[in-house]
Tab-separated table of C-alpha atoms in Angstrom:
chain	number	residue	atom	x	y	z
A	299	THR	CA	60.070	-2.675	24.598
A	300	PHE	CA	61.127	-2.213	20.998
A	301	ASN	CA	60.299	-5.053	18.616
A	302	THR	CA	60.302	-5.985	14.908
A	303	LYS	CA	56.657	-4.982	14.421
A	304	MET	CA	57.473	-1.464	15.574
A	305	PHE	CA	60.461	-1.401	13.213
A	306	ASP	CA	58.215	-2.329	10.282
A	307	SER	CA	55.880	0.543	11.188
A	308	ILE	CA	58.810	2.979	11.233
A	309	LYS	CA	60.091	1.692	7.895
A	310	ASN	CA	56.682	1.926	6.228
A	311	ALA	CA	56.169	5.503	7.456
A	312	LEU	CA	59.589	6.504	6.098
A	313	GLN	CA	58.903	4.876	2.734
A	314	LYS	CA	55.579	6.733	2.477
A	315	ASN	CA	57.429	10.021	3.016
A	316	THR	CA	54.943	10.913	5.733
A	317	THR	CA	54.875	14.640	6.376
A	318	GLN	CA	52.725	16.193	8.884
A	319	SER	CA	58.945	24.109	19.958
A	320	ASN	CA	61.659	22.253	21.699
A	321	LEU	CA	64.350	23.954	19.640
A	322	LYS	CA	66.746	24.107	22.578
A	323	ASN	CA	66.889	20.294	22.616
A	324	ILE	CA	68.241	20.075	19.084
A	325	MET	CA	71.822	18.823	19.209
A	326	LYS	CA	74.500	21.111	17.789
A	327	PHE	CA	77.412	19.831	15.711
A	328	GLU	CA	80.825	21.362	15.090
A	329	LYS	CA	83.304	20.704	12.303
A	330	ASP	CA	86.122	18.189	12.773
A	331	LYS	CA	84.280	16.364	15.561
A	332	THR	CA	82.500	13.007	15.790
A	333	TYR	CA	79.338	12.585	17.840
A	334	THR	CA	78.045	9.211	19.031
A	335	VAL	CA	74.321	8.667	19.593
A	336	ARG	CA	71.659	5.961	19.646
A	337	LEU	CA	68.516	6.607	17.633
A	338	VAL	CA	65.433	6.234	19.813
A	339	PRO	CA	62.044	5.148	18.396
A	340	ASN	CA	58.653	6.426	19.456
A	341	ILE	CA	57.365	3.296	21.201
A	342	SER	CA	53.738	4.437	21.509
A	343	GLN	CA	53.542	5.770	17.931
A	344	PRO	CA	56.329	4.150	15.874
A	345	GLU	CA	55.226	5.935	12.691
A	346	LYS	CA	56.188	9.207	14.397
A	347	THR	CA	59.773	8.139	15.082
A	348	PHE	CA	60.856	10.547	12.333
A	349	PHE	CA	59.430	13.957	11.492
A	350	HIS	CA	59.966	14.814	7.829
A	351	TYR	CA	59.458	18.462	6.903
A	352	TYR	CA	60.321	21.220	4.433
A	353	THR	CA	61.446	24.782	5.077
A	354	TYR	CA	62.132	27.924	3.096
A	355	ASP	CA	65.266	29.708	4.283
A	356	TRP	CA	66.719	33.072	3.308
A	357	SER	CA	68.298	36.229	4.700
A	358	SER	CA	65.609	38.864	5.142
A	359	PHE	CA	65.829	41.545	2.440
A	360	SER	CA	64.551	44.115	4.935
A	361	THR	CA	66.490	43.290	8.125
A	362	GLY	CA	69.221	40.891	6.998
A	363	GLN	CA	68.221	38.404	9.698
A	364	TYR	CA	68.129	34.680	8.952
A	365	THR	CA	64.561	33.638	8.186
A	366	SER	CA	63.320	30.044	8.203
A	367	ILE	CA	59.677	29.050	7.812
A	368	VAL	CA	58.185	25.559	7.709
A	369	SER	CA	56.465	25.017	4.367
A	370	PRO	CA	52.794	23.961	4.590
A	371	THR	CA	53.628	21.301	1.955
A	372	THR	CA	54.940	19.406	4.993
A	373	PHE	CA	51.295	18.838	5.875
A	374	GLY	CA	49.996	18.470	2.316
A	375	GLN	CA	48.795	22.087	2.069
A	376	LYS	CA	49.531	24.800	-0.493
A	377	CYS	CA	52.545	26.964	0.242
A	378	PRO	CA	52.542	30.761	-0.282
A	379	MET	CA	56.352	30.709	-0.434
A	380	THR	CA	56.403	28.174	-3.271
A	381	GLU	CA	53.726	30.102	-5.142
A	382	THR	CA	55.559	33.391	-4.623
A	383	LYS	CA	58.895	32.022	-5.807
A	384	TYR	CA	57.586	30.534	-9.009
A	385	ARG	CA	55.366	33.533	-9.781
A	386	VAL	CA	58.367	35.848	-9.496
A	387	LEU	CA	60.581	33.508	-11.533
A	388	ARG	CA	57.923	33.432	-14.248
A	389	ASN	CA	56.931	37.103	-14.361
A	390	GLY	CA	59.575	39.139	-12.513
A	391	ASN	CA	62.464	41.181	-13.840
A	392	GLU	CA	66.072	40.017	-13.511
A	393	GLU	CA	66.567	41.611	-10.102
A	394	GLU	CA	63.374	40.056	-8.746
A	395	LYS	CA	64.305	36.647	-10.171
A	396	ALA	CA	67.709	36.846	-8.472
A	397	LYS	CA	65.935	37.485	-5.146
A	398	ALA	CA	63.537	34.589	-5.736
A	399	ASN	CA	66.449	32.207	-6.321
A	400	LEU	CA	67.693	33.063	-2.824
A	401	LEU	CA	64.411	31.763	-1.384
A	402	ARG	CA	65.759	28.259	-0.765
A	403	ARG	CA	63.584	25.205	-0.138
A	404	ASN	CA	65.227	22.618	2.130
A	405	GLU	CA	64.250	19.114	3.185
A	406	ARG	CA	64.956	18.009	6.752
A	407	TRP	CA	64.202	15.292	9.287
A	408	LEU	CA	64.056	15.070	13.083
A	409	VAL	CA	64.650	12.021	15.278
A	410	ASN	CA	65.053	11.477	19.028
A	411	ALA	CA	68.489	10.317	20.138
A	412	TYR	CA	70.257	9.152	23.283
A	413	VAL	CA	73.648	10.872	23.519
A	414	VAL	CA	76.568	8.517	24.092
A	415	ASP	CA	79.372	11.004	23.419
A	416	ASP	CA	79.116	14.722	22.691
A	417	PRO	CA	82.660	16.130	22.383
A	418	SER	CA	81.338	19.709	22.200
A	419	ASN	CA	79.071	19.508	25.255
A	420	PRO	CA	79.981	16.511	27.483
A	421	GLU	CA	77.150	17.433	29.838
A	422	ASN	CA	74.793	16.083	27.160
A	423	ASN	CA	76.182	12.552	27.565
A	424	GLY	CA	73.541	10.220	28.944
A	425	THR	CA	70.690	12.578	28.042
A	426	MET	CA	68.039	12.737	25.335
A	427	LYS	CA	68.441	15.169	22.437
A	428	ILE	CA	66.893	15.741	19.025
A	429	ILE	CA	68.918	15.236	15.866
A	430	ARG	CA	68.027	17.552	12.986
A	431	TYR	CA	69.526	16.392	9.717
A	432	GLY	CA	69.396	16.676	5.940
A	433	LYS	CA	69.783	14.431	2.923
A	434	GLN	CA	73.310	13.159	3.674
A	435	LEU	CA	72.431	11.592	7.041
A	436	HIS	CA	69.006	10.590	5.765
A	437	LYS	CA	70.632	8.465	3.066
A	438	ILE	CA	72.796	6.669	5.657
A	439	ILE	CA	69.850	6.070	8.021
A	440	SER	CA	67.551	4.912	5.220
A	441	ASP	CA	70.204	2.498	3.953
A	442	ALA	CA	70.476	0.976	7.435
A	443	ILE	CA	66.680	0.616	7.652
A	444	ASP	CA	65.771	-0.893	4.303
A	445	GLY	CA	68.799	-0.565	1.985
A	446	GLU	CA	71.973	-2.576	1.515
A	447	GLY	CA	72.892	-2.067	5.159
A	448	SER	CA	69.595	-3.397	6.498
A	449	GLU	CA	70.925	-6.967	6.804
A	450	ASP	CA	73.681	-5.781	9.151
A	451	TYR	CA	71.700	-3.160	11.037
A	452	GLY	CA	67.914	-3.035	10.504
A	453	PRO	CA	66.006	-2.988	13.834
A	454	ARG	CA	69.260	-2.780	15.802
A	455	ILE	CA	69.630	0.939	15.053
A	456	PHE	CA	66.676	1.536	17.410
A	457	ASP	CA	67.559	-1.039	20.084
A	458	LEU	CA	69.186	0.176	23.304
A	459	SER	CA	70.348	-3.268	24.448
A	460	GLU	CA	73.858	-4.707	24.038
A	461	ASN	CA	72.791	-5.887	20.572
A	462	SER	CA	72.214	-2.331	19.368
A	463	VAL	CA	74.523	-0.159	17.282
A	464	ASN	CA	75.833	3.356	17.753
A	465	PHE	CA	75.404	6.046	15.132
A	466	LYS	CA	78.605	8.035	14.705
A	467	ILE	CA	77.964	11.439	13.158
A	468	LYS	CA	81.218	12.686	11.668
A	469	CYS	CA	81.415	16.378	10.780
A	470	GLU	CA	84.081	17.266	8.225
A	471	GLN	CA	84.893	20.566	6.557
A	472	GLN	CA	84.513	20.535	2.780
A	473	GLY	CA	85.068	23.946	1.256
A	474	ASP	CA	82.614	26.368	2.842
A	475	TYR	CA	80.357	23.603	4.135
A	476	ILE	CA	80.323	20.742	6.623
A	477	THR	CA	79.765	17.276	5.182
A	478	TYR	CA	78.393	14.243	7.041
A	479	VAL	CA	79.000	11.602	4.367
A	480	SER	CA	81.531	9.715	6.523
A	481	SER	CA	78.981	9.121	9.281
A	482	LYS	CA	78.108	5.477	9.931
A	483	PHE	CA	76.554	2.885	12.203
A	484	THR	CA	79.050	0.804	14.146
A	485	LEU	CA	79.145	-2.788	15.399
A	486	PRO	CA	76.899	-3.726	18.362
A	487	LYS	CA	78.187	-2.479	21.683
A	488	LYS	CA	76.813	-2.253	25.210
A	489	ILE	CA	76.589	1.217	26.706
A	490	GLU	CA	77.842	1.458	30.271
A	491	GLY	CA	75.087	2.485	32.668
A	492	LEU	CA	72.300	1.814	30.183
A	493	ASP	CA	70.549	-1.157	31.805
A	494	ASP	CA	67.004	-2.334	31.065
A	495	ALA	CA	65.439	0.074	33.554
A	496	LYS	CA	67.344	3.035	32.119
A	497	ALA	CA	66.511	1.939	28.554
A	498	GLU	CA	62.799	1.880	29.388
A	499	GLU	CA	63.122	5.365	30.867
A	500	VAL	CA	64.793	6.558	27.656
A	501	TYR	CA	62.094	5.018	25.462
A	502	ASN	CA	59.415	6.747	27.529
A	503	SER	CA	61.074	10.179	27.334
A	504	VAL	CA	60.907	10.737	23.584
A	505	VAL	CA	59.667	14.127	22.417
A	506	ASP	CA	56.692	14.527	20.084
A	507	LEU	CA	58.685	15.711	17.072
A	508	THR	CA	55.665	17.350	15.432
A	509	SER	CA	55.760	20.002	18.168
A	510	VAL	CA	59.467	20.845	17.930
A	511	ILE	CA	59.574	23.225	14.964
A	512	PRO	CA	57.363	26.351	15.165
A	513	THR	CA	54.878	26.664	12.300
A	514	LYS	CA	52.971	29.620	10.882
A	515	SER	CA	49.457	29.967	9.511
A	516	GLN	CA	48.911	30.855	5.844
A	517	ASP	CA	48.231	34.488	6.807
A	518	GLU	CA	51.355	34.658	8.971
A	519	ILE	CA	53.482	33.290	6.123
A	520	VAL	CA	52.079	35.908	3.731
A	521	GLN	CA	52.855	38.586	6.323
A	522	SER	CA	56.425	37.282	6.682
A	523	LEU	CA	56.868	37.339	2.909
A	524	ASP	CA	55.597	40.922	2.776
A	525	GLU	CA	58.056	41.969	5.478
A	526	HIS	CA	61.155	39.888	4.708
A	527	PHE	CA	60.894	39.259	0.956
A	528	PHE	CA	58.910	42.144	-0.540
A	529	CYS	CA	60.070	44.561	2.217
A	530	LYS	CA	56.588	45.928	2.789
A	531	LYS	CA	55.473	47.475	6.066
A	532	THR	CA	53.422	44.874	7.940
A	533	LEU	CA	50.006	45.506	9.424
A	534	LEU	CA	51.505	44.840	12.850
A	535	THR	CA	54.091	47.581	12.346
A	536	GLU	CA	51.425	50.002	11.118
A	537	LYS	CA	49.283	49.236	14.164
A	538	LYS	CA	52.217	49.748	16.507
A	539	THR	CA	53.010	53.071	14.835
A	540	GLU	CA	49.396	54.243	15.146
A	541	GLU	CA	49.311	53.299	18.829
A	542	LEU	CA	52.542	55.163	19.532
A	543	MET	CA	51.341	58.281	17.705
A	544	ASN	CA	48.157	58.217	19.783
A	545	GLU	CA	50.273	58.105	22.919
A	546	VAL	CA	52.258	61.095	21.684
A	547	GLU	CA	49.032	63.059	21.098
A	548	ASN	CA	47.754	62.109	24.563
A	549	LEU	CA	50.983	63.316	26.114
A	550	ASN	CA	50.759	66.613	24.208
A	551	SER	CA	47.237	67.207	25.491
A	552	SER	CA	47.940	66.141	29.071
A	553	GLU	CA	47.978	68.631	31.918
A	554	SER	CA	51.113	70.780	31.909
A	555	SER	CA	50.852	71.306	35.642
A	556	LYS	CA	52.321	67.871	36.429
A	557	SER	CA	55.119	68.217	38.960
A	558	SER	CA	58.639	67.728	37.664
A	559	SER	CA	60.503	68.349	40.896
A	560	SER	CA	61.350	64.687	41.579
A	561	SER	CA	64.554	63.418	39.966
A	562	GLU	CA	62.785	60.114	39.269
A	563	ASP	CA	60.082	61.811	37.112
A	564	ILE	CA	60.412	61.966	33.339
A	565	SER	CA	59.169	65.113	31.566
A	566	ASP	CA	56.543	65.041	28.821
A	567	ASP	CA	59.162	66.168	26.314
A	568	GLU	CA	61.369	63.219	27.209
A	569	ASN	CA	58.395	60.848	26.915
A	570	ILE	CA	57.647	62.187	23.459
A	571	LYS	CA	61.264	61.776	22.368
A	572	LYS	CA	61.246	58.192	23.634
A	573	LEU	CA	58.047	57.351	21.765
A	574	LEU	CA	59.341	58.936	18.549
A	575	ALA	CA	62.529	56.930	18.899
A	576	ASP	CA	60.405	53.797	19.180
A	577	LEU	CA	58.799	54.656	15.848
A	578	ASP	CA	62.203	54.435	14.174
A	579	ALA	CA	63.009	51.038	15.727
């Protein structure tokens, strides 16, 4: 069961700013709604109750698609995205600097949570989800752990008994963004159906948060930058193109005597057109 010693381990890990894919389990929030959850600690490894990480996010300059990559600084390693941004800001022209400023570095956290009330997806009630959050919710959680609110909340934010407290995540529209500043921990309250046996089951079902967000190697990050920031053709694309062209040549040199009487057969000319179309994809 959860105890004060485990709480101290969680608090110390958070204070040290420790940084080291179940994406479908990340809870989704909508504006003008309030979600009620219980934060769930990692009983076996309390220091891993939170996963603190950094990402670079931007809209690809080649495809327009949203691109998000975990920064290796999360694990204390050098980051090609950080180096690229500051190199361009230092030496690039005005257009290049404007692009570099769109390469945004964000700080986020993950924590396991037991869903008490999800107004968007009621089927989530009584299940385990992952909360992904930024600086606004982090400030509220940190205050409850070792700030001014720690006397009222402290270890109780991780306790699933009747002495524990709910975390109400309030999503409000503010201009073009959603703000979470009105979120708060509430007074202790027992959750119906969450007895000791169920609580133990919940504690034992936490997800290893270090495995939730996909990460890339240094080489893969450089390749992503080439494709989505510098708009260069990647080695993978070049290889695919070469393979397709080889197939086209093989089709051109294949026997012309192949029967085309069956309506299910596709002619060589049609195969070539299909492969050429793939080259443009």
